[in-house]
């Protein structure tokens, strides 16, 4: 996607909502991701993504897009790139999540809005609202004990 002021803000919105998911995805060894991608066992990655999202997002709002890559050579730390799809409230966002040893990057490929004719700023606000609406309510510590 061409970089604009709106795309940068949209990437920030997405990355802000993926913190817990990224933490859970990092619980899986990088060698497993590489093996699954190399052997085209994308269903296994879909299961991992579903498990990583189930405590944060409602079902089927953030899913694995059935595509991924990795970089692995003798001179750099491995990186795993996973295609993810978000859909909620008439908003569809397609992006690539890159997990590196010390970094996480999001490359936003495309955002589709069911209602056309809105301004880019309105669409960005709709993306933020869709992510907020897709998140599961978080229990407080007292509710967990109760």
mmCIF file of C-alpha atoms in Angstrom:
data_model
loop_
_atom_site.group_PDB
_atom_site.id
_atom_site.type_symbol
_atom_site.label_atom_id
_atom_site.label_comp_id
_atom_site.label_asym_id
_atom_site.label_seq_id
_atom_site.Cartn_x
_atom_site.Cartn_y
_atom_site.Cartn_z
ATOM 1 C CA UNK A 1 0.000 0.000 0.000
ATOM 2 C CA UNK A 2 1.250 3.457 -0.818
ATOM 3 C CA UNK A 3 2.431 5.249 2.334
ATOM 4 C CA UNK A 4 0.231 8.180 3.277
ATOM 5 C CA UNK A 5 -0.618 9.968 6.503
ATOM 6 C CA UNK A 6 -3.705 7.780 6.739
ATOM 7 C CA UNK A 7 -1.900 4.496 6.119
ATOM 8 C CA UNK A 8 0.655 5.304 8.838
ATOM 9 C CA UNK A 9 -2.159 6.040 11.302
ATOM 10 C CA UNK A 10 -3.965 2.853 10.272
ATOM 11 C CA UNK A 11 -0.825 0.781 10.848
ATOM 12 C CA UNK A 12 -0.521 2.355 14.303
ATOM 13 C CA UNK A 13 -4.140 1.427 15.063
ATOM 14 C CA UNK A 14 -3.580 -2.163 13.989
ATOM 15 C CA UNK A 15 -0.291 -2.561 15.843
ATOM 16 C CA UNK A 16 -1.799 -1.095 19.007
ATOM 17 C CA UNK A 17 -4.475 -3.764 19.008
ATOM 18 C CA UNK A 18 -2.129 -6.669 18.247
ATOM 19 C CA UNK A 19 0.181 -6.408 21.257
ATOM 20 C CA UNK A 20 -1.270 -9.404 23.124
ATOM 21 C CA UNK A 21 -1.609 -11.433 19.937
ATOM 22 C CA UNK A 22 2.036 -10.834 19.004
ATOM 23 C CA UNK A 23 3.115 -11.845 22.513
ATOM 24 C CA UNK A 24 1.180 -15.115 22.137
ATOM 25 C CA UNK A 25 2.513 -15.757 18.616
ATOM 26 C CA UNK A 26 6.050 -15.421 19.974
ATOM 27 C CA UNK A 27 5.426 -18.353 22.336
ATOM 28 C CA UNK A 28 5.810 -20.657 19.318
ATOM 29 C CA UNK A 29 9.379 -21.449 18.326
ATOM 30 C CA UNK A 30 10.512 -19.737 15.113
ATOM 31 C CA UNK A 31 11.708 -23.110 13.783
ATOM 32 C CA UNK A 32 8.131 -24.398 13.935
ATOM 33 C CA UNK A 33 6.845 -21.479 11.864
ATOM 34 C CA UNK A 34 9.603 -22.029 9.323
ATOM 35 C CA UNK A 35 8.864 -25.746 9.114
ATOM 36 C CA UNK A 36 5.134 -25.147 8.670
ATOM 37 C CA UNK A 37 5.724 -22.565 5.941
ATOM 38 C CA UNK A 38 8.351 -24.657 4.171
ATOM 39 C CA UNK A 39 6.109 -27.732 4.186
ATOM 40 C CA UNK A 40 3.026 -25.640 3.327
ATOM 41 C CA UNK A 41 1.231 -26.706 6.502
ATOM 42 C CA UNK A 42 -0.725 -23.472 6.648
ATOM 43 C CA UNK A 43 -3.551 -25.069 8.635
ATOM 44 C CA UNK A 44 -1.134 -25.442 11.544
ATOM 45 C CA UNK A 45 -0.331 -21.738 11.406
ATOM 46 C CA UNK A 46 -4.043 -20.925 11.210
ATOM 47 C CA UNK A 47 -4.547 -22.942 14.412
ATOM 48 C CA UNK A 48 -1.718 -21.030 16.117
ATOM 49 C CA UNK A 49 -3.182 -17.682 15.051
ATOM 50 C CA UNK A 50 -6.654 -18.734 16.213
ATOM 51 C CA UNK A 51 -5.224 -19.723 19.599
ATOM 52 C CA UNK A 52 -3.295 -16.454 19.861
ATOM 53 C CA UNK A 53 -6.396 -14.372 19.126
ATOM 54 C CA UNK A 54 -9.033 -16.233 21.118
ATOM 55 C CA UNK A 55 -8.514 -14.303 24.370
ATOM 56 C CA UNK A 56 -8.317 -10.901 22.693
ATOM 57 C CA UNK A 57 -10.709 -10.857 19.717
ATOM 58 C CA UNK A 58 -14.129 -12.285 18.951
ATOM 59 C CA UNK A 59 -13.986 -15.423 16.768
ATOM 60 C CA UNK A 60 -13.304 -14.930 13.046
ATOM 61 C CA UNK A 61 -12.477 -11.231 13.313
ATOM 62 C CA UNK A 62 -8.686 -11.694 13.058
ATOM 63 C CA UNK A 63 -7.569 -14.724 11.068
ATOM 64 C CA UNK A 64 -4.574 -16.144 9.251
ATOM 65 C CA UNK A 65 -4.698 -15.287 5.560
ATOM 66 C CA UNK A 66 -3.192 -18.611 4.445
ATOM 67 C CA UNK A 67 0.093 -17.120 3.326
ATOM 68 C CA UNK A 68 3.482 -16.706 4.878
ATOM 69 C CA UNK A 69 7.173 -16.476 4.253
ATOM 70 C CA UNK A 70 10.394 -16.534 6.186
ATOM 71 C CA UNK A 71 13.913 -15.252 5.833
ATOM 72 C CA UNK A 72 16.698 -17.433 7.124
ATOM 73 C CA UNK A 73 20.357 -17.223 6.273
ATOM 74 C CA UNK A 74 23.736 -17.473 7.988
ATOM 75 C CA UNK A 75 24.175 -13.756 8.544
ATOM 76 C CA UNK A 76 20.920 -12.552 10.099
ATOM 77 C CA UNK A 77 18.346 -13.574 12.651
ATOM 78 C CA UNK A 78 15.307 -15.335 11.180
ATOM 79 C CA UNK A 79 12.103 -13.457 10.403
ATOM 80 C CA UNK A 80 8.650 -14.897 9.891
ATOM 81 C CA UNK A 81 6.022 -13.086 7.851
ATOM 82 C CA UNK A 82 2.360 -14.045 8.320
ATOM 83 C CA UNK A 83 -0.546 -12.767 6.226
ATOM 84 C CA UNK A 84 -3.447 -11.766 8.465
ATOM 85 C CA UNK A 85 -6.987 -10.640 7.765
ATOM 86 C CA UNK A 86 -9.221 -8.528 9.956
ATOM 87 C CA UNK A 87 -12.948 -8.178 9.359
ATOM 88 C CA UNK A 88 -15.568 -6.458 11.464
ATOM 89 C CA UNK A 89 -18.269 -3.778 11.041
ATOM 90 C CA UNK A 90 -17.886 -3.708 7.260
ATOM 91 C CA UNK A 91 -14.126 -3.159 7.474
ATOM 92 C CA UNK A 92 -11.675 -5.634 5.956
ATOM 93 C CA UNK A 93 -7.945 -5.097 6.503
ATOM 94 C CA UNK A 94 -5.318 -7.266 4.854
ATOM 95 C CA UNK A 95 -1.794 -6.988 6.230
ATOM 96 C CA UNK A 96 1.451 -8.846 6.759
ATOM 97 C CA UNK A 97 2.865 -9.258 10.268
ATOM 98 C CA UNK A 98 6.641 -9.680 10.398
ATOM 99 C CA UNK A 99 8.090 -11.196 13.550
ATOM 100 C CA UNK A 100 11.823 -10.708 14.024
ATOM 101 C CA UNK A 101 14.122 -11.329 16.960
ATOM 102 C CA UNK A 102 13.851 -7.755 18.200
ATOM 103 C CA UNK A 103 11.095 -6.247 16.106
ATOM 104 C CA UNK A 104 7.556 -6.517 14.905
ATOM 105 C CA UNK A 105 6.414 -4.848 11.698
ATOM 106 C CA UNK A 106 3.079 -4.471 9.990
ATOM 107 C CA UNK A 107 2.811 -3.997 6.258
ATOM 108 C CA UNK A 108 -0.738 -2.920 5.445
ATOM 109 C CA UNK A 109 -1.691 -4.223 2.005
ATOM 110 C CA UNK A 110 -5.300 -3.156 1.623
ATOM 111 C CA UNK A 111 -8.255 -1.866 3.626
ATOM 112 C CA UNK A 112 -11.774 -2.208 2.274
ATOM 113 C CA UNK A 113 -14.767 -0.348 3.680
ATOM 114 C CA UNK A 114 -18.312 -1.558 2.968
ATOM 115 C CA UNK A 115 -19.635 2.007 2.908
ATOM 116 C CA UNK A 116 -17.956 4.073 0.234
ATOM 117 C CA UNK A 117 -17.948 7.834 0.008
ATOM 118 C CA UNK A 118 -16.524 8.509 3.435
ATOM 119 C CA UNK A 119 -13.489 10.705 3.850
ATOM 120 C CA UNK A 120 -10.130 9.053 4.557
ATOM 121 C CA UNK A 121 -10.230 10.427 8.104
ATOM 122 C CA UNK A 122 -13.716 8.947 8.651
ATOM 123 C CA UNK A 123 -12.509 5.608 7.279
ATOM 124 C CA UNK A 124 -9.541 5.651 9.646
ATOM 125 C CA UNK A 125 -11.889 6.329 12.569
ATOM 126 C CA UNK A 126 -14.095 3.463 11.375
ATOM 127 C CA UNK A 127 -11.066 1.133 11.337
ATOM 128 C CA UNK A 128 -10.265 2.118 14.926
ATOM 129 C CA UNK A 129 -13.880 1.568 15.983
ATOM 130 C CA UNK A 130 -13.980 -1.820 14.229
ATOM 131 C CA UNK A 131 -10.881 -2.981 16.108
ATOM 132 C CA UNK A 132 -12.283 -1.720 19.418
ATOM 133 C CA UNK A 133 -15.594 -3.460 18.731
ATOM 134 C CA UNK A 134 -13.833 -6.739 17.824
ATOM 135 C CA UNK A 135 -11.980 -6.946 21.141
ATOM 136 C CA UNK A 136 -13.347 -9.155 23.878
ATOM 137 C CA UNK A 137 -14.112 -7.453 27.190
ATOM 138 C CA UNK A 138 -11.166 -7.909 29.537
ATOM 139 C CA UNK A 139 -11.857 -9.166 33.025
ATOM 140 C CA UNK A 140 -10.394 -7.252 35.961
ATOM 141 C CA UNK A 141 -8.416 -9.052 38.650
ATOM 142 C CA UNK A 142 -11.393 -9.007 41.054
ATOM 143 C CA UNK A 143 -13.668 -10.528 38.385
ATOM 144 C CA UNK A 144 -11.129 -13.314 37.775
ATOM 145 C CA UNK A 145 -11.098 -14.199 41.490
ATOM 146 C CA UNK A 146 -14.832 -13.941 41.939
#
